[in-house]
Structure formats: structure tokens, C-alpha cells
């Protein structure tokens, strides 16, 4: 058994916890002593890294015998450095996070992108366990993904492999994506934010606008036919995009998680229908599995990344 301090750093909060992994892989991970602080992203990357280092140093003092530190961070990660990030965290690009934390703690540090951490958690200890090739898809505020093969992430030539939210789909044409394109990505019409965008684009003038994807889900749960139609159209489009993705990648399983994936049976039914239409005959049998770890997945995955860094 080995215990790691783990970090999940996003645009809103920095979550930390201690995760104990069974070296033999028999026992479930133990996640404990969870704490979080605001990221305070507008203060910029230098300030965030300074506060992160202080937080990690304090947390390391809370626990003896740690094997290392694992971190999943927003942004594109390569060799422990943020090589690209959005304006969500100003000045985050270029931050040498793993090196700073290793110097601060004297411990080995494993660092991956936050969505990759989620995928590692699900592949090793969640719904993807037992599958050699896993495509992990997170559908929340945005849409992210990770490709895990034989337990390790496939990051690609530019460390961006798995960005499934930026696969093209006709439903998104003309809708601005978070990456800036209007060419038609799936994220701006199928994420949580995208549900609200699609609802407001599809509604007639007599219907009030919604502020969030949760508003759409709440309306559908209350029996609103139009909101139900929007959710089905959005989920079906995502399913078609996933069908194209498995035609390219041919994984053993697709694990789908995130807040939008909790929308219930109508969302899953539409997702699977779109997937069946988009996938070829041989890939149509690939299972779409709900994530099993919930909010613990990124911390569990960060621990896996730390264990892999240790060796």
C-alpha cells in the first residue's frame, strides 16, 4: 500500500486529498481528508503556483510516509509544465508546476491534465477497470477526454490527444467553441454550457432564455417537452461524435462521466442511439459505460500518475 497527496486543480477550486493505492491492485483506493480552496484564477498563474506550493507543503506535513504527490491540472500538460491554457486561468501557460512542487516537498511528483487524471482513475479503479484500451469522456461545463492504453495515457505529439469536445459535428456549426472556432465542434452544443446555448438557439421568442444546462435539465425533469427535445438532440449529437471517435480509436470501452451524464435515462438513451448510428458495425458493440468514481476520479487518477512517476 502507498499513500499519495493528490491535487485536482481547476479554474474554480483546488481540491486536495490523500489517496492510498493497493500495489497489488486488489483493494479499492482509499480517498480521505478532502479539502479545497478557491483557485482565484483572476490573480494569475504566478500567484496560483505560489499558493499551490504553500498548500501542498502544508498538506505534506499532515501525513507521514507519503510516497509522492500527484496532480491533475487544467491546461495542456507536458513534462510537468503547462504548455497551453485558456484565459480561464490567466498566465497559467508556462508554469513549471511539477518541478516547483518537487522542490517544495522533496517528493516525486506525477502530473497530468485534469481530464487525463479523471481517465486514469476510471481506467484503473472505476468503470474502465479490466479494459486495456479506454476512451474516457467527461461531459460537464465543457467536454474533455483521455485515451488510456494499458494503464497509461496516450497524449499525442502535442500533448492534446483526447480533446473529444473539439470533434466536428454539424449541430455545432456557427456556434462559438471555447477554442474560438465557429466551424462546428460538439462541445458548445453538448456540454453543460452547451445545453443552455442550444436551448436558447432553438427556442422561439415566446420562451424565456435559460442561464445554465441545469435549468434545461430541471425543466425536462418537470415535464417540459421542449427542454426534453433539446436534451435528446444534444445527447444524440454527442453520441454520433463518439461513434466517429471509436471508429478512429477502436477502444475496448468508452467511459462517460461528468455532471451532464447524470441527466438520466432520456439523455443516455439519446446518446446510445446517436452512437449506434455513428459507429461502424464492428465498433457499435463497444460499451458506453457510466463513470463509477464520481468526483473522486481525478484524485484517484492523480495518485495513479504519481505512482507511475515513482516507477
Short mmCIF file of N, CA, C and O in Angstrom, two decimals, residues 142-259:
data_model
loop_
_atom_site.label_atom_id
_atom_site.label_comp_id
_atom_site.label_asym_id
_atom_site.label_seq_id
_atom_site.Cartn_x
_atom_site.Cartn_y
_atom_site.Cartn_z
N UNK A 142 -17.56 21.79 -19.86
CA UNK A 142 -17.07 21.56 -21.22
C UNK A 142 -17.09 20.07 -21.48
O UNK A 142 -17.74 19.30 -20.75
N UNK A 143 -16.41 19.64 -22.53
CA UNK A 143 -16.29 18.21 -22.83
C UNK A 143 -14.81 17.90 -23.03
O UNK A 143 -14.16 18.48 -23.90
N UNK A 144 -14.31 17.01 -22.22
CA UNK A 144 -12.92 16.60 -22.32
C UNK A 144 -12.81 15.10 -22.46
O UNK A 144 -13.79 14.37 -22.26
N UNK A 145 -11.64 14.64 -22.79
CA UNK A 145 -11.45 13.20 -22.93
C UNK A 145 -10.02 12.79 -22.71
O UNK A 145 -9.11 13.63 -22.67
N UNK A 146 -9.83 11.50 -22.55
CA UNK A 146 -8.50 10.94 -22.37
C UNK A 146 -8.48 9.54 -22.97
O UNK A 146 -9.49 8.82 -22.92
N UNK A 147 -7.34 9.19 -23.53
CA UNK A 147 -7.15 7.86 -24.10
C UNK A 147 -6.15 7.13 -23.22
O UNK A 147 -5.01 7.58 -23.05
N UNK A 148 -6.58 6.03 -22.63
CA UNK A 148 -5.74 5.26 -21.73
C UNK A 148 -5.52 3.88 -22.34
O UNK A 148 -6.47 3.14 -22.59
N UNK A 149 -4.26 3.55 -22.60
CA UNK A 149 -3.92 2.27 -23.21
C UNK A 149 -2.95 1.53 -22.30
O UNK A 149 -1.90 2.08 -21.92
N UNK A 150 -3.33 0.32 -21.92
CA UNK A 150 -2.51 -0.49 -20.99
C UNK A 150 -2.17 0.31 -19.74
O UNK A 150 -1.05 0.24 -19.22
N UNK A 151 -3.13 1.07 -19.27
CA UNK A 151 -2.99 1.78 -18.00
C UNK A 151 -2.29 3.12 -18.05
O UNK A 151 -2.19 3.81 -17.04
N UNK A 152 -1.81 3.52 -19.24
CA UNK A 152 -1.08 4.78 -19.35
C UNK A 152 -1.74 5.70 -20.38
O UNK A 152 -2.27 5.22 -21.38
N UNK A 153 -1.66 6.99 -20.13
CA UNK A 153 -2.30 7.92 -21.07
C UNK A 153 -1.54 8.05 -22.38
O UNK A 153 -0.31 8.06 -22.40
N UNK A 154 -2.29 8.14 -23.45
CA UNK A 154 -1.72 8.45 -24.77
C UNK A 154 -1.94 9.95 -24.97
O UNK A 154 -3.08 10.41 -25.09
N UNK A 155 -0.87 10.71 -24.99
CA UNK A 155 -1.01 12.17 -25.02
C UNK A 155 -0.80 12.76 -26.40
O UNK A 155 -1.22 13.90 -26.65
N UNK A 156 -0.16 12.04 -27.32
CA UNK A 156 0.00 12.53 -28.68
C UNK A 156 1.22 13.40 -28.87
O UNK A 156 1.95 13.72 -27.92
N UNK A 157 1.44 13.84 -30.11
CA UNK A 157 2.63 14.59 -30.46
C UNK A 157 2.66 15.98 -29.83
O UNK A 157 3.73 16.54 -29.60
N UNK A 158 1.49 16.55 -29.54
CA UNK A 158 1.42 17.89 -28.98
C UNK A 158 0.71 17.91 -27.62
O UNK A 158 0.27 18.97 -27.17
N UNK A 159 0.60 16.75 -26.99
CA UNK A 159 0.00 16.59 -25.66
C UNK A 159 -1.47 16.95 -25.63
O UNK A 159 -2.01 17.26 -24.57
N UNK A 160 -2.16 16.88 -26.77
CA UNK A 160 -3.58 17.24 -26.81
C UNK A 160 -4.48 16.07 -27.18
O UNK A 160 -5.69 16.26 -27.38
N UNK A 161 -3.95 14.86 -27.27
CA UNK A 161 -4.79 13.71 -27.60
C UNK A 161 -5.93 13.58 -26.58
O UNK A 161 -5.74 13.78 -25.39
N UNK A 162 -7.11 13.26 -27.09
CA UNK A 162 -8.26 13.07 -26.21
C UNK A 162 -9.21 14.24 -26.16
O UNK A 162 -10.25 14.15 -25.51
N UNK A 163 -8.90 15.35 -26.83
CA UNK A 163 -9.78 16.53 -26.79
C UNK A 163 -11.03 16.30 -27.64
O UNK A 163 -11.26 16.92 -28.67
N UNK A 164 -11.88 15.41 -27.14
CA UNK A 164 -13.02 14.96 -27.93
C UNK A 164 -14.09 16.04 -28.08
O UNK A 164 -14.89 16.01 -29.02
N UNK A 165 -14.11 17.01 -27.18
CA UNK A 165 -15.07 18.10 -27.32
C UNK A 165 -14.85 18.93 -28.56
O UNK A 165 -15.74 19.69 -28.97
N UNK A 166 -13.69 18.77 -29.17
CA UNK A 166 -13.36 19.56 -30.35
C UNK A 166 -13.43 18.74 -31.63
O UNK A 166 -12.85 19.11 -32.65
N UNK A 167 -14.17 17.63 -31.58
CA UNK A 167 -14.53 16.90 -32.79
C UNK A 167 -15.67 17.65 -33.48
O UNK A 167 -16.57 18.17 -32.82
N UNK A 168 -15.62 17.69 -34.79
CA UNK A 168 -16.63 18.43 -35.54
C UNK A 168 -17.97 17.70 -35.56
O UNK A 168 -18.03 16.47 -35.66
N UNK A 169 -19.06 18.48 -35.45
CA UNK A 169 -20.41 17.96 -35.63
C UNK A 169 -21.27 19.09 -36.18
O UNK A 169 -21.16 20.24 -35.75
N UNK A 170 -22.13 18.76 -37.12
CA UNK A 170 -22.93 19.78 -37.78
C UNK A 170 -23.80 20.60 -36.85
O UNK A 170 -24.10 21.77 -37.11
N UNK A 171 -24.23 20.01 -35.73
CA UNK A 171 -25.09 20.74 -34.80
C UNK A 171 -24.38 21.95 -34.22
O UNK A 171 -25.02 22.94 -33.85
N UNK A 172 -23.05 21.90 -34.16
CA UNK A 172 -22.30 23.00 -33.58
C UNK A 172 -21.84 24.05 -34.57
O UNK A 172 -21.24 25.06 -34.18
N UNK A 173 -22.13 23.85 -35.86
CA UNK A 173 -21.65 24.81 -36.87
C UNK A 173 -22.24 26.20 -36.61
O UNK A 173 -23.45 26.35 -36.43
N UNK A 174 -21.36 27.18 -36.56
CA UNK A 174 -21.79 28.56 -36.33
C UNK A 174 -21.87 28.94 -34.86
O UNK A 174 -22.08 30.11 -34.54
N UNK A 175 -21.70 27.95 -33.96
CA UNK A 175 -21.74 28.22 -32.52
C UNK A 175 -20.29 28.30 -32.03
O UNK A 175 -19.51 27.35 -32.23
N UNK A 176 -19.93 29.40 -31.39
CA UNK A 176 -18.53 29.58 -31.00
C UNK A 176 -18.13 28.59 -29.91
O UNK A 176 -18.78 28.46 -28.88
N UNK A 177 -17.04 27.88 -30.18
CA UNK A 177 -16.49 26.92 -29.23
C UNK A 177 -15.53 27.65 -28.28
O UNK A 177 -15.05 28.75 -28.58
N UNK A 178 -15.22 27.01 -27.16
CA UNK A 178 -14.27 27.60 -26.20
C UNK A 178 -12.89 27.78 -26.81
O UNK A 178 -12.11 28.61 -26.35
N UNK A 179 -12.58 27.00 -27.87
CA UNK A 179 -11.29 27.13 -28.54
C UNK A 179 -11.30 28.27 -29.57
O UNK A 179 -10.27 28.58 -30.17
N UNK A 180 -12.47 28.86 -29.81
CA UNK A 180 -12.57 30.02 -30.69
C UNK A 180 -13.17 29.75 -32.05
O UNK A 180 -13.58 30.69 -32.74
N UNK A 181 -13.26 28.48 -32.46
CA UNK A 181 -13.74 28.20 -33.80
C UNK A 181 -15.26 28.28 -33.89
O UNK A 181 -15.97 28.05 -32.91
N UNK A 182 -15.74 28.60 -35.09
CA UNK A 182 -17.16 28.55 -35.41
C UNK A 182 -17.45 27.40 -36.38
O UNK A 182 -18.55 27.29 -36.91
N UNK A 183 -16.44 26.57 -36.63
CA UNK A 183 -16.53 25.55 -37.66
C UNK A 183 -17.51 24.43 -37.30
O UNK A 183 -17.96 23.70 -38.17
N UNK A 184 -17.83 24.27 -36.02
CA UNK A 184 -18.79 23.26 -35.64
C UNK A 184 -18.23 22.16 -34.77
O UNK A 184 -18.20 20.99 -35.17
N UNK A 185 -17.79 22.49 -33.56
CA UNK A 185 -17.35 21.48 -32.62
C UNK A 185 -18.53 21.01 -31.78
O UNK A 185 -19.54 21.72 -31.64
N UNK A 186 -18.40 19.83 -31.17
CA UNK A 186 -19.50 19.27 -30.39
C UNK A 186 -19.64 19.93 -29.02
O UNK A 186 -20.74 20.02 -28.48
N UNK A 187 -18.54 20.41 -28.43
CA UNK A 187 -18.59 20.95 -27.07
C UNK A 187 -19.62 22.07 -26.88
O UNK A 187 -20.38 22.05 -25.89
N UNK A 188 -19.69 23.07 -27.76
CA UNK A 188 -20.59 24.20 -27.48
C UNK A 188 -22.07 23.89 -27.60
O UNK A 188 -22.90 24.76 -27.31
N UNK A 189 -22.42 22.65 -27.99
CA UNK A 189 -23.84 22.29 -28.05
C UNK A 189 -24.17 21.04 -27.23
O UNK A 189 -25.34 20.67 -27.13
N UNK A 190 -23.17 20.39 -26.65
CA UNK A 190 -23.44 19.15 -25.92
C UNK A 190 -22.88 19.12 -24.51
O UNK A 190 -23.15 18.20 -23.75
N UNK A 191 -22.11 20.13 -24.12
CA UNK A 191 -21.65 20.24 -22.74
C UNK A 191 -22.77 20.80 -21.88
O UNK A 191 -23.87 21.11 -22.38
N UNK A 192 -22.51 20.97 -20.58
CA UNK A 192 -23.50 21.61 -19.72
C UNK A 192 -23.79 23.03 -20.18
O UNK A 192 -24.95 23.45 -20.30
N UNK A 193 -22.74 23.77 -20.46
CA UNK A 193 -22.91 25.11 -21.00
C UNK A 193 -23.60 25.05 -22.35
O UNK A 193 -24.47 25.89 -22.68
N UNK A 194 -23.25 24.05 -23.15
CA UNK A 194 -23.82 23.90 -24.48
C UNK A 194 -25.30 23.59 -24.47
O UNK A 194 -26.03 23.99 -25.39
N UNK A 195 -25.78 22.87 -23.46
CA UNK A 195 -27.22 22.62 -23.36
C UNK A 195 -27.99 23.92 -23.28
O UNK A 195 -29.03 24.09 -23.94
N UNK A 196 -27.50 24.85 -22.47
CA UNK A 196 -28.15 26.15 -22.35
C UNK A 196 -28.06 26.92 -23.67
O UNK A 196 -29.04 27.54 -24.11
N UNK A 197 -26.89 26.87 -24.31
CA UNK A 197 -26.71 27.56 -25.58
C UNK A 197 -27.67 27.01 -26.63
O UNK A 197 -28.34 27.77 -27.36
N UNK A 198 -27.76 25.69 -26.71
CA UNK A 198 -28.63 25.07 -27.71
C UNK A 198 -30.10 25.39 -27.43
O UNK A 198 -30.86 25.68 -28.37
N UNK A 199 -30.49 25.35 -26.18
CA UNK A 199 -31.86 25.69 -25.80
C UNK A 199 -32.21 27.10 -26.26
O UNK A 199 -33.25 27.33 -26.89
N UNK A 200 -31.32 28.03 -25.98
CA UNK A 200 -31.59 29.43 -26.32
C UNK A 200 -31.58 29.66 -27.83
O UNK A 200 -32.29 30.54 -28.33
N UNK A 201 -30.79 28.87 -28.56
CA UNK A 201 -30.77 28.99 -30.01
C UNK A 201 -32.03 28.39 -30.65
O UNK A 201 -32.52 28.91 -31.66
N UNK A 202 -32.54 27.32 -30.06
CA UNK A 202 -33.67 26.60 -30.65
C UNK A 202 -35.03 27.18 -30.26
O UNK A 202 -36.02 26.99 -30.97
N UNK A 203 -35.12 27.90 -29.15
CA UNK A 203 -36.41 28.36 -28.63
C UNK A 203 -37.00 29.43 -29.53
O UNK A 203 -36.30 30.10 -30.29
N UNK A 204 -38.32 29.63 -29.42
CA UNK A 204 -38.94 30.75 -30.11
C UNK A 204 -39.01 31.95 -29.18
O UNK A 204 -38.68 31.86 -27.99
N UNK A 205 -39.43 33.07 -29.70
CA UNK A 205 -39.37 34.31 -28.94
C UNK A 205 -40.25 34.31 -27.70
O UNK A 205 -40.00 35.06 -26.76
N UNK A 206 -41.26 33.45 -27.68
CA UNK A 206 -42.18 33.44 -26.54
C UNK A 206 -41.62 32.68 -25.33
O UNK A 206 -42.17 32.78 -24.23
N UNK A 207 -40.53 31.96 -25.54
CA UNK A 207 -39.94 31.15 -24.46
C UNK A 207 -38.78 31.91 -23.84
O UNK A 207 -37.94 32.46 -24.54
N UNK A 208 -38.74 31.93 -22.51
CA UNK A 208 -37.68 32.65 -21.79
C UNK A 208 -36.34 31.92 -21.95
O UNK A 208 -36.30 30.69 -22.05
N UNK A 209 -35.26 32.67 -21.98
CA UNK A 209 -33.93 32.09 -22.04
C UNK A 209 -33.59 31.40 -20.73
O UNK A 209 -34.13 31.73 -19.67
N UNK A 210 -32.68 30.44 -20.81
CA UNK A 210 -32.15 29.78 -19.61
C UNK A 210 -30.72 30.24 -19.39
O UNK A 210 -30.05 30.70 -20.32
N UNK A 211 -30.25 30.10 -18.16
CA UNK A 211 -28.89 30.55 -17.82
C UNK A 211 -27.88 29.43 -17.77
O UNK A 211 -26.68 29.67 -17.84
N UNK A 212 -28.35 28.19 -17.66
CA UNK A 212 -27.42 27.08 -17.48
C UNK A 212 -28.02 25.78 -17.97
O UNK A 212 -29.25 25.66 -18.15
N UNK A 213 -27.14 24.79 -18.16
CA UNK A 213 -27.61 23.47 -18.51
C UNK A 213 -28.49 22.86 -17.44
O UNK A 213 -29.42 22.10 -17.73
N UNK A 214 -28.22 23.18 -16.19
CA UNK A 214 -29.06 22.68 -15.10
C UNK A 214 -30.49 23.17 -15.24
O UNK A 214 -31.45 22.43 -14.95
N UNK A 215 -30.66 24.41 -15.70
CA UNK A 215 -32.01 24.93 -15.93
C UNK A 215 -32.75 24.06 -16.95
O UNK A 215 -33.94 23.76 -16.79
N UNK A 216 -32.04 23.66 -18.01
CA UNK A 216 -32.65 22.82 -19.03
C UNK A 216 -33.03 21.46 -18.43
O UNK A 216 -34.12 20.95 -18.65
N UNK A 217 -32.11 20.87 -17.66
CA UNK A 217 -32.39 19.58 -17.04
C UNK A 217 -33.56 19.66 -16.07
O UNK A 217 -34.41 18.75 -16.03
N UNK A 218 -33.62 20.75 -15.31
CA UNK A 218 -34.73 20.93 -14.37
C UNK A 218 -36.06 21.05 -15.10
O UNK A 218 -37.08 20.49 -14.67
N UNK A 219 -36.08 21.79 -16.21
CA UNK A 219 -37.30 21.93 -17.00
C UNK A 219 -37.74 20.58 -17.55
O UNK A 219 -38.93 20.22 -17.52
N UNK A 220 -36.77 19.82 -18.06
CA UNK A 220 -37.10 18.50 -18.60
C UNK A 220 -37.64 17.58 -17.51
O UNK A 220 -38.61 16.84 -17.73
N UNK A 221 -37.02 17.63 -16.33
CA UNK A 221 -37.49 16.79 -15.22
C UNK A 221 -38.90 17.15 -14.79
O UNK A 221 -39.64 16.29 -14.28
N UNK A 222 -39.27 18.42 -15.01
CA UNK A 222 -40.63 18.86 -14.66
C UNK A 222 -41.63 18.58 -15.77
O UNK A 222 -42.81 18.95 -15.65
N UNK A 223 -41.17 17.95 -16.85
CA UNK A 223 -42.07 17.56 -17.91
C UNK A 223 -42.13 18.49 -19.11
O UNK A 223 -43.00 18.32 -19.98
N UNK A 224 -41.23 19.46 -19.18
CA UNK A 224 -41.23 20.40 -20.30
C UNK A 224 -40.78 19.68 -21.58
O UNK A 224 -39.65 19.18 -21.66
N UNK A 225 -41.65 19.63 -22.57
CA UNK A 225 -41.38 18.86 -23.78
C UNK A 225 -40.24 19.47 -24.59
O UNK A 225 -39.43 18.74 -25.19
N UNK A 226 -40.18 20.80 -24.65
CA UNK A 226 -39.14 21.44 -25.44
C UNK A 226 -37.76 21.19 -24.83
O UNK A 226 -36.81 20.86 -25.53
N UNK A 227 -37.65 21.32 -23.51
CA UNK A 227 -36.37 21.05 -22.85
C UNK A 227 -35.95 19.60 -23.07
O UNK A 227 -34.77 19.30 -23.30
N UNK A 228 -36.91 18.69 -23.02
CA UNK A 228 -36.62 17.27 -23.26
C UNK A 228 -36.10 17.07 -24.67
O UNK A 228 -35.14 16.29 -24.90
N UNK A 229 -36.68 17.77 -25.62
CA UNK A 229 -36.23 17.67 -27.02
C UNK A 229 -34.80 18.19 -27.18
O UNK A 229 -33.99 17.59 -27.89
N UNK A 230 -34.49 19.30 -26.51
CA UNK A 230 -33.15 19.87 -26.59
C UNK A 230 -32.13 18.89 -26.03
O UNK A 230 -31.06 18.67 -26.63
N UNK A 231 -32.42 18.30 -24.88
CA UNK A 231 -31.50 17.34 -24.27
C UNK A 231 -31.28 16.15 -25.20
O UNK A 231 -30.15 15.70 -25.41
N UNK A 232 -32.36 15.65 -25.79
CA UNK A 232 -32.25 14.49 -26.67
C UNK A 232 -31.42 14.83 -27.91
O UNK A 232 -30.57 14.03 -28.35
N UNK A 233 -31.65 16.02 -28.47
CA UNK A 233 -30.91 16.40 -29.68
C UNK A 233 -29.42 16.57 -29.37
O UNK A 233 -28.56 16.14 -30.13
N UNK A 234 -29.13 17.18 -28.22
CA UNK A 234 -27.75 17.39 -27.81
C UNK A 234 -27.05 16.07 -27.56
O UNK A 234 -25.93 15.82 -28.03
N UNK A 235 -27.70 15.18 -26.80
CA UNK A 235 -27.09 13.89 -26.45
C UNK A 235 -26.91 13.02 -27.69
O UNK A 235 -25.90 12.32 -27.82
N UNK A 236 -27.88 13.07 -28.58
CA UNK A 236 -27.76 12.28 -29.80
C UNK A 236 -26.56 12.74 -30.63
O UNK A 236 -25.80 11.92 -31.16
N UNK A 237 -26.37 14.05 -30.72
CA UNK A 237 -25.23 14.59 -31.46
C UNK A 237 -23.91 14.14 -30.83
O UNK A 237 -22.97 13.75 -31.53
N UNK A 238 -23.85 14.17 -29.50
CA UNK A 238 -22.64 13.71 -28.82
C UNK A 238 -22.42 12.23 -29.09
O UNK A 238 -21.28 11.78 -29.32
N UNK A 239 -23.49 11.44 -29.08
CA UNK A 239 -23.36 10.02 -29.38
C UNK A 239 -22.83 9.78 -30.78
O UNK A 239 -21.98 8.89 -31.00
N UNK A 240 -23.29 10.57 -31.75
CA UNK A 240 -22.77 10.44 -33.11
C UNK A 240 -21.29 10.76 -33.16
O UNK A 240 -20.51 10.09 -33.85
N UNK A 241 -20.89 11.81 -32.42
CA UNK A 241 -19.47 12.17 -32.36
C UNK A 241 -18.65 11.05 -31.72
O UNK A 241 -17.54 10.74 -32.17
N UNK A 242 -19.19 10.44 -30.67
CA UNK A 242 -18.49 9.33 -30.03
C UNK A 242 -18.39 8.13 -30.99
O UNK A 242 -17.39 7.41 -30.98
N UNK A 243 -19.42 7.93 -31.80
CA UNK A 243 -19.35 6.87 -32.80
C UNK A 243 -18.20 7.09 -33.75
O UNK A 243 -17.46 6.15 -34.08
N UNK A 244 -18.02 8.34 -34.19
CA UNK A 244 -16.88 8.64 -35.05
C UNK A 244 -15.56 8.43 -34.33
O UNK A 244 -14.58 7.95 -34.93
N UNK A 245 -15.53 8.78 -33.05
CA UNK A 245 -14.29 8.63 -32.28
C UNK A 245 -13.88 7.17 -32.15
O UNK A 245 -12.71 6.82 -32.28
N UNK A 246 -14.85 6.28 -31.88
CA UNK A 246 -14.49 4.86 -31.72
C UNK A 246 -14.13 4.24 -33.07
O UNK A 246 -13.34 3.29 -33.12
N UNK A 247 -14.69 4.77 -34.16
CA UNK A 247 -14.28 4.28 -35.47
C UNK A 247 -12.80 4.57 -35.71
O UNK A 247 -12.10 3.80 -36.39
N UNK A 248 -12.32 5.69 -35.16
CA UNK A 248 -10.92 6.06 -35.31
C UNK A 248 -10.02 5.33 -34.32
O UNK A 248 -8.94 4.85 -34.68
N UNK A 249 -10.46 5.22 -33.06
CA UNK A 249 -9.60 4.74 -31.98
C UNK A 249 -9.78 3.27 -31.65
O UNK A 249 -8.86 2.64 -31.11
N UNK A 250 -10.98 2.74 -31.86
CA UNK A 250 -11.29 1.33 -31.58
C UNK A 250 -10.91 0.91 -30.17
O UNK A 250 -10.15 -0.04 -29.96
N UNK A 251 -11.44 1.59 -29.13
CA UNK A 251 -11.14 1.19 -27.75
C UNK A 251 -11.95 -0.03 -27.34
O UNK A 251 -12.87 -0.44 -28.06
N UNK A 252 -11.63 -0.59 -26.19
CA UNK A 252 -12.42 -1.68 -25.63
C UNK A 252 -13.69 -1.17 -24.97
O UNK A 252 -14.70 -1.88 -24.91
N UNK A 253 -13.64 0.05 -24.44
CA UNK A 253 -14.79 0.62 -23.74
C UNK A 253 -14.69 2.13 -23.76
O UNK A 253 -13.60 2.71 -23.83
N UNK A 254 -15.85 2.78 -23.68
CA UNK A 254 -15.95 4.23 -23.52
C UNK A 254 -16.60 4.49 -22.18
O UNK A 254 -17.70 4.00 -21.90
N UNK A 255 -15.91 5.24 -21.33
CA UNK A 255 -16.46 5.61 -20.02
C UNK A 255 -16.92 7.07 -20.10
O UNK A 255 -16.14 7.95 -20.44
N UNK A 256 -18.18 7.30 -19.79
CA UNK A 256 -18.77 8.63 -19.89
C UNK A 256 -19.17 9.08 -18.50
O UNK A 256 -19.93 8.39 -17.81
N UNK A 257 -18.67 10.24 -18.08
CA UNK A 257 -18.99 10.74 -16.74
C UNK A 257 -19.11 12.26 -16.81
O UNK A 257 -19.06 12.86 -17.87
N UNK A 258 -19.30 12.87 -15.64
CA UNK A 258 -19.50 14.31 -15.58
C UNK A 258 -20.93 14.65 -15.24
O UNK A 258 -21.83 13.81 -15.26
N UNK A 259 -21.17 15.92 -14.93
CA UNK A 259 -22.48 16.35 -14.46
C UNK A 259 -23.58 16.10 -15.47
O UNK A 259 -24.70 15.69 -15.11
#
